[in-house]
PDB file of C-alpha atoms (C1' of nucleotides) in Angstrom:
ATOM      1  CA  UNK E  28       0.000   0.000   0.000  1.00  0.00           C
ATOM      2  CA  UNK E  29       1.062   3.233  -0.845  1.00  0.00           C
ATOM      3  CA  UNK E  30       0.918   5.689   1.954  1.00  0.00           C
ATOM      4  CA  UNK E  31       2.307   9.079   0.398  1.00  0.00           C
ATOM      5  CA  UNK E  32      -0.818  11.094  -0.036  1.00  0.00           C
ATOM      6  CA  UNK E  33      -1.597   9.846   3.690  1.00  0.00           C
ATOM      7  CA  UNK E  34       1.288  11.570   4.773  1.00  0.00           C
ATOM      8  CA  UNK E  35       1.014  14.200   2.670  1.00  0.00           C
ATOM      9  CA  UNK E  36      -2.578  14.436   4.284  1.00  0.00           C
ATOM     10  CA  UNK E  37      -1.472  14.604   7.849  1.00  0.00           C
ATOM     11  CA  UNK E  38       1.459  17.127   7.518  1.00  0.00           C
ATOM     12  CA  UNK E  39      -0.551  19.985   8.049  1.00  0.00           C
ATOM     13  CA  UNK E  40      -1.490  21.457  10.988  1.00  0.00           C
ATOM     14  CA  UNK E  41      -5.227  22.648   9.783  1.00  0.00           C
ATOM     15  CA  UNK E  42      -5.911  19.128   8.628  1.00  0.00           C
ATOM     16  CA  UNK E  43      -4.584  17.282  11.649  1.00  0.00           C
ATOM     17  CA  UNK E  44      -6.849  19.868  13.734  1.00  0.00           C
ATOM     18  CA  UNK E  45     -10.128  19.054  11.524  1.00  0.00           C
ATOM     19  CA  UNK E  46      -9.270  15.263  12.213  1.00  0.00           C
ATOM     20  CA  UNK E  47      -9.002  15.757  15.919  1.00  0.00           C
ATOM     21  CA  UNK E  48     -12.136  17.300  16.011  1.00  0.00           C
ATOM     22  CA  UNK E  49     -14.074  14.505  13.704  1.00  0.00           C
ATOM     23  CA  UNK E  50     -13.026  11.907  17.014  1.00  0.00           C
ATOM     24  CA  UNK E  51     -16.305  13.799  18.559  1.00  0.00           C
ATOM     25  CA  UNK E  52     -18.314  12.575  15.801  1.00  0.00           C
ATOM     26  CA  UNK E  53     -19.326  13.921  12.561  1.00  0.00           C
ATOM     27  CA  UNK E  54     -19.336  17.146  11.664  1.00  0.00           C
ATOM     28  CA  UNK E  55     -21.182  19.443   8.813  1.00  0.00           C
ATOM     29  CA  UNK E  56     -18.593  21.289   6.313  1.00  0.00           C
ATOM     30  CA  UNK E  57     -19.797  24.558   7.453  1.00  0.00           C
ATOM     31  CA  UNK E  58     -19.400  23.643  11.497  1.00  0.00           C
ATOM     32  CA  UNK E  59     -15.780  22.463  10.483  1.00  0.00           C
ATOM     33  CA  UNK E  60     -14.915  25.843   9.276  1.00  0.00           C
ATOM     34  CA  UNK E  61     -16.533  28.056  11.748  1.00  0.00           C
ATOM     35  CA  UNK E  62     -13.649  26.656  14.174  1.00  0.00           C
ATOM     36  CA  UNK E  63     -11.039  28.673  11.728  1.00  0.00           C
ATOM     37  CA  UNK E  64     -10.092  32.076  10.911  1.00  0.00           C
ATOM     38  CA  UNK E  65      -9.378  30.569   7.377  1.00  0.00           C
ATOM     39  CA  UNK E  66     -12.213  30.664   4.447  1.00  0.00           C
ATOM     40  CA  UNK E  67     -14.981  27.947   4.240  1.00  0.00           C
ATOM     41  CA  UNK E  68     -13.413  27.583   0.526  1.00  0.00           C
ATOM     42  CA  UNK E  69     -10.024  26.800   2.576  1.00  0.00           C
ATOM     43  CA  UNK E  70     -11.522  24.626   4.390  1.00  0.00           C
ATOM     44  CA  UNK E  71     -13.200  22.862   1.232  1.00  0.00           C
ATOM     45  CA  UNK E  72      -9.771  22.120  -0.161  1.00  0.00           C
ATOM     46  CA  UNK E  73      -8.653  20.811   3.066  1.00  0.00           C
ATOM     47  CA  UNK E  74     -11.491  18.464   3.230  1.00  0.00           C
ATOM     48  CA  UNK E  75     -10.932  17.226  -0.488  1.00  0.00           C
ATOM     49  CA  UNK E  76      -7.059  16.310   0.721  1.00  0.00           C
ATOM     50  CA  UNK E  77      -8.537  14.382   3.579  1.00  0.00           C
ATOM     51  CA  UNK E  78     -11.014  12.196   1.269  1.00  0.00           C
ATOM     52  CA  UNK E  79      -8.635  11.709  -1.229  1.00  0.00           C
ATOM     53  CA  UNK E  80      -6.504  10.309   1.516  1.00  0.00           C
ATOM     54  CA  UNK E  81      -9.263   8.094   2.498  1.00  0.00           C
ATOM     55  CA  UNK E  82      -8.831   9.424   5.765  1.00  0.00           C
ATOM     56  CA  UNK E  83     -12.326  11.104   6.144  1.00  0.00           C
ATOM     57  CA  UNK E  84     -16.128   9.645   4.216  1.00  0.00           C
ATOM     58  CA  UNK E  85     -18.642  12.110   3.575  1.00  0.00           C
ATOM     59  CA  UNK E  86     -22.474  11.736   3.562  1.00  0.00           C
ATOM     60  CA  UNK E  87     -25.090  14.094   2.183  1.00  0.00           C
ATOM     61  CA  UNK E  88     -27.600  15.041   3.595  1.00  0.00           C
ATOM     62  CA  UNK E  89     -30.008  17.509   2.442  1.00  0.00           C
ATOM     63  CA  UNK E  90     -27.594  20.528   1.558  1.00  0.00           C
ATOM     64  CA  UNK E  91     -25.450  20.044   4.029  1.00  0.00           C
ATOM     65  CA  UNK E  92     -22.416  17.509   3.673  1.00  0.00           C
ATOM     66  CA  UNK E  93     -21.085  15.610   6.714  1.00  0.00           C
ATOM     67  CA  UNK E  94     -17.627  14.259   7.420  1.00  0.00           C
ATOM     68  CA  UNK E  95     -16.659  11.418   9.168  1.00  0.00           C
ATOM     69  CA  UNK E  96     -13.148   9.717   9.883  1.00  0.00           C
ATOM     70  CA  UNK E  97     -12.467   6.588   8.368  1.00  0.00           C
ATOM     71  CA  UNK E  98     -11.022   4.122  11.389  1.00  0.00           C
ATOM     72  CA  UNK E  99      -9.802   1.558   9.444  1.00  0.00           C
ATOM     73  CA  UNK E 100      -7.741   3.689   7.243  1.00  0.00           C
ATOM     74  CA  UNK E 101      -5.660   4.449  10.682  1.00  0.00           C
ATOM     75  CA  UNK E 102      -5.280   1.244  11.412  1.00  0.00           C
ATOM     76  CA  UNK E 103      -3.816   0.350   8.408  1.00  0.00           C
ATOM     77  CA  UNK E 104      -1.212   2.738   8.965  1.00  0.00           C
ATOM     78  CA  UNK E 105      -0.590   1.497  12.311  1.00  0.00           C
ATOM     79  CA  UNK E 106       0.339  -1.879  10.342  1.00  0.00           C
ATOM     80  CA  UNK E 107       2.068  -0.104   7.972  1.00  0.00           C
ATOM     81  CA  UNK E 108       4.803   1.969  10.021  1.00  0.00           C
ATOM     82  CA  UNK E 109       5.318  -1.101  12.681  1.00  0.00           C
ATOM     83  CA  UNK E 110       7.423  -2.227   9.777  1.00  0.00           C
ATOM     84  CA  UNK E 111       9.728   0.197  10.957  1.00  0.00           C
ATOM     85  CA  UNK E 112       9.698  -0.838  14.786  1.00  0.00           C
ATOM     86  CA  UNK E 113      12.368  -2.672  16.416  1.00  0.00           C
ATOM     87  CA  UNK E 114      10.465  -6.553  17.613  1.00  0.00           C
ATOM     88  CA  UNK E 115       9.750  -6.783  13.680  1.00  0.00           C
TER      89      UNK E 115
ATOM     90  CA  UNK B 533       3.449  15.536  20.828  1.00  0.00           C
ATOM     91  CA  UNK B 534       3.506  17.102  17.214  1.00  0.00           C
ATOM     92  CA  UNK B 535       4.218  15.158  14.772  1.00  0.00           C
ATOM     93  CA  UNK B 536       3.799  17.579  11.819  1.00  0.00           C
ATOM     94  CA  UNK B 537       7.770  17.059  10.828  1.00  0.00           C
ATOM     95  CA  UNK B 538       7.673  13.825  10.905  1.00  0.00           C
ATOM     96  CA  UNK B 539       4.365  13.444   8.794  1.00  0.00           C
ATOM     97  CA  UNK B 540       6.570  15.776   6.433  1.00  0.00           C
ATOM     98  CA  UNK B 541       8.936  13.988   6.512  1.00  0.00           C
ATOM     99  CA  UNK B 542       6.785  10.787   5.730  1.00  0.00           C
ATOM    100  CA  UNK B 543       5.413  12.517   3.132  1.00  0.00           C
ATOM    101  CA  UNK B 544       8.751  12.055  -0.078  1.00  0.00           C
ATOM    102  CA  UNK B 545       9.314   9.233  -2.151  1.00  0.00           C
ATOM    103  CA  UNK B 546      12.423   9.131  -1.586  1.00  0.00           C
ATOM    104  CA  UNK B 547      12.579   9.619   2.073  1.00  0.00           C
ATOM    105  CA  UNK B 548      10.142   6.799   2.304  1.00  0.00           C
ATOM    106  CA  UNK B 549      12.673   4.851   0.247  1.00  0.00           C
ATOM    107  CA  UNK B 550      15.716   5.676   2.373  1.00  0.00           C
ATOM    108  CA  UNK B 551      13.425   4.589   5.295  1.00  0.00           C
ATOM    109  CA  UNK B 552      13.005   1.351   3.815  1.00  0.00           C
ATOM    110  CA  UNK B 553      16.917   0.869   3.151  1.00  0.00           C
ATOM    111  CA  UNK B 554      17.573   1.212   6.960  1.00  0.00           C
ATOM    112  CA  UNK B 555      15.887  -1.476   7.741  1.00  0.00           C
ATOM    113  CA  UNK B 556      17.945  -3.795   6.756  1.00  0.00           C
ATOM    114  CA  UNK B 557      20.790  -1.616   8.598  1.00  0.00           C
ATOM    115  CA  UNK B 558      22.361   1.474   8.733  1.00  0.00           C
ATOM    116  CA  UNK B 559      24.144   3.220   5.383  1.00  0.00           C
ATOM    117  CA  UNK B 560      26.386   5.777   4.763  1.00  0.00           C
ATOM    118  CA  UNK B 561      24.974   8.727   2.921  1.00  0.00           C
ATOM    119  CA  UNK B 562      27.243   7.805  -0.294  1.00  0.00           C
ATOM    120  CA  UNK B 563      26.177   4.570   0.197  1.00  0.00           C
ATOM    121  CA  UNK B 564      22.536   5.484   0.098  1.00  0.00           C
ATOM    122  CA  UNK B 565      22.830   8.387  -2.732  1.00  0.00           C
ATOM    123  CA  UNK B 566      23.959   5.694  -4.906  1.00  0.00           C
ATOM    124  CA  UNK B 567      20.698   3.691  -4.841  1.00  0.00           C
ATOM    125  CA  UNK B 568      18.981   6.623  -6.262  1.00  0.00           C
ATOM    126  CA  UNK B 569      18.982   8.859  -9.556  1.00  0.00           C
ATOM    127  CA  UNK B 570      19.329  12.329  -7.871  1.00  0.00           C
ATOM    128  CA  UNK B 571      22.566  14.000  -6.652  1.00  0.00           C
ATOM    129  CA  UNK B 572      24.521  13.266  -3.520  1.00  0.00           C
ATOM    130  CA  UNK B 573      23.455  16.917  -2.608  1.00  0.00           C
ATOM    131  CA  UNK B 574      19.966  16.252  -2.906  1.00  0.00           C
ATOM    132  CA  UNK B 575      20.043  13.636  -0.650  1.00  0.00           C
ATOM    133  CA  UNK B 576      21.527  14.782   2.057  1.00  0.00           C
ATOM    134  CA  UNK B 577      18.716  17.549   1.553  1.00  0.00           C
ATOM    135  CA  UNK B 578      16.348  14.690   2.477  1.00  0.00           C
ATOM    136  CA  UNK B 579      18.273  13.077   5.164  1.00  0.00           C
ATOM    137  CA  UNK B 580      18.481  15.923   6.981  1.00  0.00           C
ATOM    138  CA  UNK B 581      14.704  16.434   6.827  1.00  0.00           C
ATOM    139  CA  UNK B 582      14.771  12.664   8.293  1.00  0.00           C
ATOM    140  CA  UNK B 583      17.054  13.384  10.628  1.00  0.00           C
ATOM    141  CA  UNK B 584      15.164  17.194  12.176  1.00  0.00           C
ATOM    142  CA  UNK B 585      12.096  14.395  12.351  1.00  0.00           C
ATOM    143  CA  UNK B 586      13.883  12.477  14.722  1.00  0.00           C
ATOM    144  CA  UNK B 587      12.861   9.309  11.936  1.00  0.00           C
ATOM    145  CA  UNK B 588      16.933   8.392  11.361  1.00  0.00           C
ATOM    146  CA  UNK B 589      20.370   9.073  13.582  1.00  0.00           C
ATOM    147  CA  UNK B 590      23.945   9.112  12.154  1.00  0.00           C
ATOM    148  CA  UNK B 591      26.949   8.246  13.655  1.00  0.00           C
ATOM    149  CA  UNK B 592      30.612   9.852  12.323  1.00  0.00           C
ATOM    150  CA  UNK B 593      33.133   7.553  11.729  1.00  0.00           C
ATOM    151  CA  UNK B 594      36.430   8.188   9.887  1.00  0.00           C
ATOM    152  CA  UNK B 595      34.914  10.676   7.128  1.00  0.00           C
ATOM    153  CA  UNK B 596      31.843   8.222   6.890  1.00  0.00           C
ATOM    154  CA  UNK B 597      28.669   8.976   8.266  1.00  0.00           C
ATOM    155  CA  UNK B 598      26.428   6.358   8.577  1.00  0.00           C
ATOM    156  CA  UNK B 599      22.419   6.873   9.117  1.00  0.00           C
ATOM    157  CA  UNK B 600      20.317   4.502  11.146  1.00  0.00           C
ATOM    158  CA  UNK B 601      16.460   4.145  11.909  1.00  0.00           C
ATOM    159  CA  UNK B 602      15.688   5.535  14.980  1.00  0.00           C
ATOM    160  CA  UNK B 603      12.687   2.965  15.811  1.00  0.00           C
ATOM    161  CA  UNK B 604      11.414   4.529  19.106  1.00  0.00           C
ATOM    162  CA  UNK B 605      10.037   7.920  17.436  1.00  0.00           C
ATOM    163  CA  UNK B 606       7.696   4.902  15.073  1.00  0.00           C
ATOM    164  CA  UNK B 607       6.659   3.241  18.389  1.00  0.00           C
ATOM    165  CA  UNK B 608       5.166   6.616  19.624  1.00  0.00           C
ATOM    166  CA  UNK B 609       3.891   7.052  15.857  1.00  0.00           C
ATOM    167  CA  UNK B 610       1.993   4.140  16.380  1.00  0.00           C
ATOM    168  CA  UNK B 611       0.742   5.146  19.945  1.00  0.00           C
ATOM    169  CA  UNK B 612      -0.076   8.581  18.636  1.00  0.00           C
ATOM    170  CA  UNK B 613      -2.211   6.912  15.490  1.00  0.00           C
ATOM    171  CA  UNK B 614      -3.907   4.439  17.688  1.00  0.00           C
ATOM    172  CA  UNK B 615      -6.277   7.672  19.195  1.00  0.00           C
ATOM    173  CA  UNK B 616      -8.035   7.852  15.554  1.00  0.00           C
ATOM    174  CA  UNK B 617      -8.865   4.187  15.783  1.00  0.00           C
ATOM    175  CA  UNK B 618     -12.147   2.569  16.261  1.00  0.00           C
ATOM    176  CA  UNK B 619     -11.587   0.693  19.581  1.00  0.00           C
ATOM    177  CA  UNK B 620     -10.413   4.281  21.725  1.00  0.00           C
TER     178      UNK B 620
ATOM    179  C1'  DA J1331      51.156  21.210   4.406  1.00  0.00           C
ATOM    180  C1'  DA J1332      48.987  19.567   0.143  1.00  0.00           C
ATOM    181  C1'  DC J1333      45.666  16.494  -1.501  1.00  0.00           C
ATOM    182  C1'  DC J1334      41.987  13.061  -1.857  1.00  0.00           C
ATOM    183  C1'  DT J1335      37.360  11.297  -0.396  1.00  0.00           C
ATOM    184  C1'  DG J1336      32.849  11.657   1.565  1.00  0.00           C
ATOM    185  C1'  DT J1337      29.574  14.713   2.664  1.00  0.00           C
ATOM    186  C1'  DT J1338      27.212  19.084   3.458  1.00  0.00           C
ATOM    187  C1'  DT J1339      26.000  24.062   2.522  1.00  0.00           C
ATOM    188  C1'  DA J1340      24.692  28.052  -0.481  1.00  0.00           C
ATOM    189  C1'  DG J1341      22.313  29.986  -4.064  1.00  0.00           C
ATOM    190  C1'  DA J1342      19.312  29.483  -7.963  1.00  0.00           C
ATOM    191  C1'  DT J1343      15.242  27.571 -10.313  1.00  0.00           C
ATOM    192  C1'  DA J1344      11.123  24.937 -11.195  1.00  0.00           C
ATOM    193  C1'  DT J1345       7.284  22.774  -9.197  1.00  0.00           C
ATOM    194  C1'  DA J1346       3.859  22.116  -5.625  1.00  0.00           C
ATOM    195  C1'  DC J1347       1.021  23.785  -1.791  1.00  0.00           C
ATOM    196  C1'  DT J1348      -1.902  27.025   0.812  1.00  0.00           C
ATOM    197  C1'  DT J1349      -4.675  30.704   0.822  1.00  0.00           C
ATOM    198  C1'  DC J1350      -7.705  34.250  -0.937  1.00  0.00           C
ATOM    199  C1'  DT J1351     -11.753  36.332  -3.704  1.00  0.00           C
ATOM    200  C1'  DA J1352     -15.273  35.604  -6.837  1.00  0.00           C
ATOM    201  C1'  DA J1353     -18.197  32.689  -9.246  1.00  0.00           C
ATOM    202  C1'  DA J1354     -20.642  28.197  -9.752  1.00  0.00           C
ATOM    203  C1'  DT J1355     -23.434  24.279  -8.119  1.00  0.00           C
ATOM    204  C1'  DA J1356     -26.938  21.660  -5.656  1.00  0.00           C
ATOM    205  C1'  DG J1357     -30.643  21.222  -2.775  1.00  0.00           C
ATOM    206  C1'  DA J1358     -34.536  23.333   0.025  1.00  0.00           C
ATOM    207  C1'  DT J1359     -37.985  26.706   0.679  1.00  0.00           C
ATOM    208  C1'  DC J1360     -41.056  30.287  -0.476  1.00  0.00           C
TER     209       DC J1360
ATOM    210  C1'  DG H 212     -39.366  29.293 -10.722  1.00  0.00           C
ATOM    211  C1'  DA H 213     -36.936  32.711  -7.865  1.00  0.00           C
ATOM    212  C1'  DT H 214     -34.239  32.784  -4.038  1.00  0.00           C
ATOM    213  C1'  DC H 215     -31.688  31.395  -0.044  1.00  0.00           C
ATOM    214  C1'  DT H 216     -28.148  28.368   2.204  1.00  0.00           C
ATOM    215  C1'  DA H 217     -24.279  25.211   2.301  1.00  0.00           C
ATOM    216  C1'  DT H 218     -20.588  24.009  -0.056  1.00  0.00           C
ATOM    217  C1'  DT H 219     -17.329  23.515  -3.844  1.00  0.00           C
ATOM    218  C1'  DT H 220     -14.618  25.066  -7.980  1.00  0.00           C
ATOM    219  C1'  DA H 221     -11.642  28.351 -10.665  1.00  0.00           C
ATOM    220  C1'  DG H 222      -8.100  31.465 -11.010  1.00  0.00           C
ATOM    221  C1'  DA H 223      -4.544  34.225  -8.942  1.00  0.00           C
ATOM    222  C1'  DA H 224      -0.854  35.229  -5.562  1.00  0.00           C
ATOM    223  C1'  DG H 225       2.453  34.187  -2.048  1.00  0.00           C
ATOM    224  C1'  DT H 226       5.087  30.691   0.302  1.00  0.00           C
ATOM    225  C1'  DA H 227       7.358  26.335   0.722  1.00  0.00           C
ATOM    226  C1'  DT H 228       9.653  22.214  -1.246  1.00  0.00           C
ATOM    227  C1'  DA H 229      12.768  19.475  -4.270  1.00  0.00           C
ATOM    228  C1'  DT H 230      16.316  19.614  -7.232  1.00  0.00           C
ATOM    229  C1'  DC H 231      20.573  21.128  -9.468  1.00  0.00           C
ATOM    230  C1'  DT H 232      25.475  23.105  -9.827  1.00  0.00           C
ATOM    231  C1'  DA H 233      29.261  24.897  -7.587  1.00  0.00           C
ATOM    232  C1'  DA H 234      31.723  25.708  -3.596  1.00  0.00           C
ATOM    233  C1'  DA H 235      32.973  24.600   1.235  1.00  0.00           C
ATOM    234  C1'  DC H 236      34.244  21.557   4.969  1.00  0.00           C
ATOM    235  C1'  DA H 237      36.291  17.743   7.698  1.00  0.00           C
ATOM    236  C1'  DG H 238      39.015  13.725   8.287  1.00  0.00           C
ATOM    237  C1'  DG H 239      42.668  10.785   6.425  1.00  0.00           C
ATOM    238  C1'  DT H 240      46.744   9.958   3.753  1.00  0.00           C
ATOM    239  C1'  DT H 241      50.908  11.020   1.501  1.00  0.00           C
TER     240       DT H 241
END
DNA sequence: AACCTGTTTAGATATACTTCTAAATAGATC
DNA sequence: GATCTATTTAGAAGTATATCTAAACAGGTT
């Protein structure tokens, strides 16, 4: 698996803060970026990093768009860098 | 703990590369420039990224210096990780 | 001390990333 | 169907990153 664009995903400190916040549970677009001083359409390109990372799902509802953070994409990270640890 | 760096750092091919070269033990810097299709230069641009992420170590010896995998900073990557999954 | 070898640093350039403003889209309501 | 609300997309601007060439440095060797 190729984990680059995860990386990529989670070197920045606005996108590490939005996934913090997702552990409370899902949160509209709009609610996301009321918690920054940076535009909604800043936020919107911060989101679209996060999905294509797999690291977030979104669901529609209505006009409003709700993320969520995908667990099992973490975990296969977890896997991933314990390559790297010593007992392996 | 922030971890921005070393998402960074995560982030490059070719770091990811180097990364995977140290596991099977530690290189010199020539030794690990060679492997690759860029200049010496530009690697030791990107080793000392690994290195200010705490990812790799080196160790002087004659006028060798050899890089190694610092496996500890992983462990806490793991630990750090673990909060985004499921069972927390 | 002069020189060779391994490596890094400095400065320049091209590419990529982050942010903004303004405009576009999609769905709900009036 | 006009309009309002939530969100994204497009285009532009500034900043950061990756790479190169050329020069500097540090430790051995002659």
């Amino acid at each position: 698996m190729d984990f680059r664009k995860t990386f990529k995903a989670l070197s920045d400190p606005v996108r590490l803060e939005i996934l913090k916040m997702l552990k409370n549970g899902r949160m509209s677009a709009g609610d996301i970026a009321s918690k920054f001083d940076i535009t909604n359409a800043t936020v919107s390109y911060h989101l679209s990093l996060l999905k294509q990372a797999d690291l977030i799902y979104e669901t529609k509802i209505k006009n409003f768009i709700y993320y969520e953070l995908n667990t099992t994409v973490f975990d296969d990270l977890v896997i991933w860098i314990k390559q790297f640890s010593k007992e392996e």
